[in-house]
mmCIF file of C-alpha atoms in Angstrom:
data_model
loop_
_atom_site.group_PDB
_atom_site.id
_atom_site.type_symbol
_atom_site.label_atom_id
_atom_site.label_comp_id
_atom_site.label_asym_id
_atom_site.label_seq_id
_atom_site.Cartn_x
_atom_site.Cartn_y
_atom_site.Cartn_z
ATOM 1 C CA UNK P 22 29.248 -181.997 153.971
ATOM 2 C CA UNK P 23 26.853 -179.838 151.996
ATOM 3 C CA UNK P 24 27.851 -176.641 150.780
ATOM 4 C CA UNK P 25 25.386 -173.827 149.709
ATOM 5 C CA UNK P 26 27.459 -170.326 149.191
ATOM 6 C CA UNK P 27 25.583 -168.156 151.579
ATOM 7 C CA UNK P 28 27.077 -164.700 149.400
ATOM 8 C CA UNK P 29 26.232 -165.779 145.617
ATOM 9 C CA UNK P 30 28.607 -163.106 144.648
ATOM 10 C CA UNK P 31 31.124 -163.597 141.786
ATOM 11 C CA UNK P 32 32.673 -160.435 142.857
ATOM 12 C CA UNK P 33 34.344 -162.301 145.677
ATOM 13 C CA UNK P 34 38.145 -162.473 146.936
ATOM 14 C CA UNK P 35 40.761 -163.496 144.358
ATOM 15 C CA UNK P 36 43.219 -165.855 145.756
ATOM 16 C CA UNK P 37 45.962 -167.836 144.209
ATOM 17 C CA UNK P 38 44.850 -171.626 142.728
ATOM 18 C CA UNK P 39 47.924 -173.184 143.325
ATOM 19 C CA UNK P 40 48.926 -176.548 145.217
ATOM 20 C CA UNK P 41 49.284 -176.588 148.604
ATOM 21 C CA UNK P 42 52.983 -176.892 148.445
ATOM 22 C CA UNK P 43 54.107 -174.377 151.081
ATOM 23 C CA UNK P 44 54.794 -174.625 154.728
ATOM 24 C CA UNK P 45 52.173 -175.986 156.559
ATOM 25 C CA UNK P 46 51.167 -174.311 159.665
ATOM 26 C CA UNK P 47 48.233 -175.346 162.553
ATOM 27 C CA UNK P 48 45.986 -172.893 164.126
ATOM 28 C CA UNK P 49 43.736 -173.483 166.974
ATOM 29 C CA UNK P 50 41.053 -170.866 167.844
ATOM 30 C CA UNK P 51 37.022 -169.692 166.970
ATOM 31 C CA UNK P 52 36.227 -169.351 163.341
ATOM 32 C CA UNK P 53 35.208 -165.552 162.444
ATOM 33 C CA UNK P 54 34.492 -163.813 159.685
ATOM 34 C CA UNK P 55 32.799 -167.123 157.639
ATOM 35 C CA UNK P 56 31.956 -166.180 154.193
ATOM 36 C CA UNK P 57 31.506 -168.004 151.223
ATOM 37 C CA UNK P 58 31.557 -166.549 147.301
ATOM 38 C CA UNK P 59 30.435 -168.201 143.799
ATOM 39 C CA UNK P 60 30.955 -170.747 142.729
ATOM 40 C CA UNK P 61 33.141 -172.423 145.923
ATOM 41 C CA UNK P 62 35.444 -169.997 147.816
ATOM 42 C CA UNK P 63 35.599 -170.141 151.769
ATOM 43 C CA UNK P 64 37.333 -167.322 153.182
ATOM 44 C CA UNK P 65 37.295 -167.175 157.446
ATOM 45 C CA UNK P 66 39.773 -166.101 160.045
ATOM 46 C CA UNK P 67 41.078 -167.790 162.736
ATOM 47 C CA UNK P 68 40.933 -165.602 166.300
ATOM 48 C CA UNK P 69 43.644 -167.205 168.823
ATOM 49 C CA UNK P 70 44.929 -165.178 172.192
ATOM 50 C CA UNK P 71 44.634 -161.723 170.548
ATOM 51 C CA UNK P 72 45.627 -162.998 167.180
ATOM 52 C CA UNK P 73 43.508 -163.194 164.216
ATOM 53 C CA UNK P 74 45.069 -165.805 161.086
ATOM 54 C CA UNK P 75 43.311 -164.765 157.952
ATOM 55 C CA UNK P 76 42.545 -167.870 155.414
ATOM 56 C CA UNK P 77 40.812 -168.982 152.328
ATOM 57 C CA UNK P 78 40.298 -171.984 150.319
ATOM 58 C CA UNK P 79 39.124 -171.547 146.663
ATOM 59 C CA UNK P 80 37.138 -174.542 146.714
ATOM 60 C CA UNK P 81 35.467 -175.417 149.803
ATOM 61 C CA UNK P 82 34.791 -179.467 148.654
ATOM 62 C CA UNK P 83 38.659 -179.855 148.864
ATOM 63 C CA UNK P 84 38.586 -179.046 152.653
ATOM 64 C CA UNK P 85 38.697 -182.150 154.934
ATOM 65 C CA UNK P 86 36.149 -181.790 157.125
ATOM 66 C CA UNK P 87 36.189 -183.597 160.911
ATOM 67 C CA UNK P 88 34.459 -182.754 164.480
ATOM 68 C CA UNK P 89 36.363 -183.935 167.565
ATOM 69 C CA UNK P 90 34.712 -184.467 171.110
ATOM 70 C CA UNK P 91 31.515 -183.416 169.514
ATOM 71 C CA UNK P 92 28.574 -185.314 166.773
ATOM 72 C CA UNK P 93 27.230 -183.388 164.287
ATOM 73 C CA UNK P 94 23.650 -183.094 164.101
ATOM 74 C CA UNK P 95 23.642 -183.330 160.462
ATOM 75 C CA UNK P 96 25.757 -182.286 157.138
ATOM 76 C CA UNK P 97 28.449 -179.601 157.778
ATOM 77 C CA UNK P 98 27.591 -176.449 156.652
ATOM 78 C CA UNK P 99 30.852 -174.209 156.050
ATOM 79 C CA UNK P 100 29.036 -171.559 154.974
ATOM 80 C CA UNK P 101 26.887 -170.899 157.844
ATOM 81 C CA UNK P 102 27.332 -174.041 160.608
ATOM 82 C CA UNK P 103 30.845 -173.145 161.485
ATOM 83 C CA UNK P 104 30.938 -169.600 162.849
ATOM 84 C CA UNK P 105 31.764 -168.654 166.225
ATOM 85 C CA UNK P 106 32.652 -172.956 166.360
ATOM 86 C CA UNK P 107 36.394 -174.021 168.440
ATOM 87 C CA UNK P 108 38.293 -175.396 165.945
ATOM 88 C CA UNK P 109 41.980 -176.681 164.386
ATOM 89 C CA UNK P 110 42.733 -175.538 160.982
ATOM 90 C CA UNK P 111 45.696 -176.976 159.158
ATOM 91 C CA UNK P 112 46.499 -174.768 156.113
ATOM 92 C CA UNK P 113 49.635 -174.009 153.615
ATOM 93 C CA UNK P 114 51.611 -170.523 152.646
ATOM 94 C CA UNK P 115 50.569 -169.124 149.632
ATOM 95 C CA UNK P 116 52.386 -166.623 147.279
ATOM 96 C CA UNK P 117 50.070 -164.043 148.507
ATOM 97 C CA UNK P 118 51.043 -162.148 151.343
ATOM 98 C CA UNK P 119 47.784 -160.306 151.815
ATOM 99 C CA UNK P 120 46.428 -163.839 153.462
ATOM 100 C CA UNK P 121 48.093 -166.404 155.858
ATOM 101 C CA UNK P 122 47.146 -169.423 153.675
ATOM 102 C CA UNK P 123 45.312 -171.919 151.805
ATOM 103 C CA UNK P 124 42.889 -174.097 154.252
ATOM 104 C CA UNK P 125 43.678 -177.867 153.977
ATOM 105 C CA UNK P 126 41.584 -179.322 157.077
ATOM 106 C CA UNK P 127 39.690 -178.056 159.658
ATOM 107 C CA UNK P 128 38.680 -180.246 162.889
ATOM 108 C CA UNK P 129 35.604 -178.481 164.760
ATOM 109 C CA UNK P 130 35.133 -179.335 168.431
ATOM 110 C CA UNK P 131 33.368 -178.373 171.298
#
């Protein structure tokens, strides 16, 4: 994975650092909304049947990465090769209510 943030903005989202200790929920649907902030913040939302599952991860190296039914050409690029992509995101319940969660994994696919 290599990770360039494509918004060098230190202005970016505030979410809580804190360890992925809360429920842990799966989400299956095409990535929206992909941004990424200084220095490593990944914020992107989840659109399933209607639904749309807001999420963020504070730093975007702790993310584990994997494709299924599908090769990467290259390096992932969270921060501008997984828009619009199918994917599986596994992520925890945060103390902040304005966001579903912390991202902990997400599995791209075809």
């Amino acid at each position: 994975m290599v990770a360039t943030p494509a918004t060098a903005s230190s202005t970016g989202p505030k979410y809580p650092t804190e360890a992925p200790t809360g429920l842990h929920h799966t989400v299956r649907g095409i990535l929206r909304s992909v941004q990424c902030f200084y220095p490593s913040v990944l914020t992107l939302s989840v659109e399933q049947a209607g639904k749309t599952v807001a999420l963020y991860s504070n730093d975007y190296f702790h993310i584990d990465f994997s494709t299924v039914s599908t090769t990467p050409s290259g390096d992932i690029h969270p921060c501008s090769g997984i828009e619009g992509r199918q994917a599986r995101v596994v992520y925890a319940e945060v103390s902040d209510k304005t966001i579903a969660g912390q991202i902990l994994s997400i599995e791209l696919s075809k």
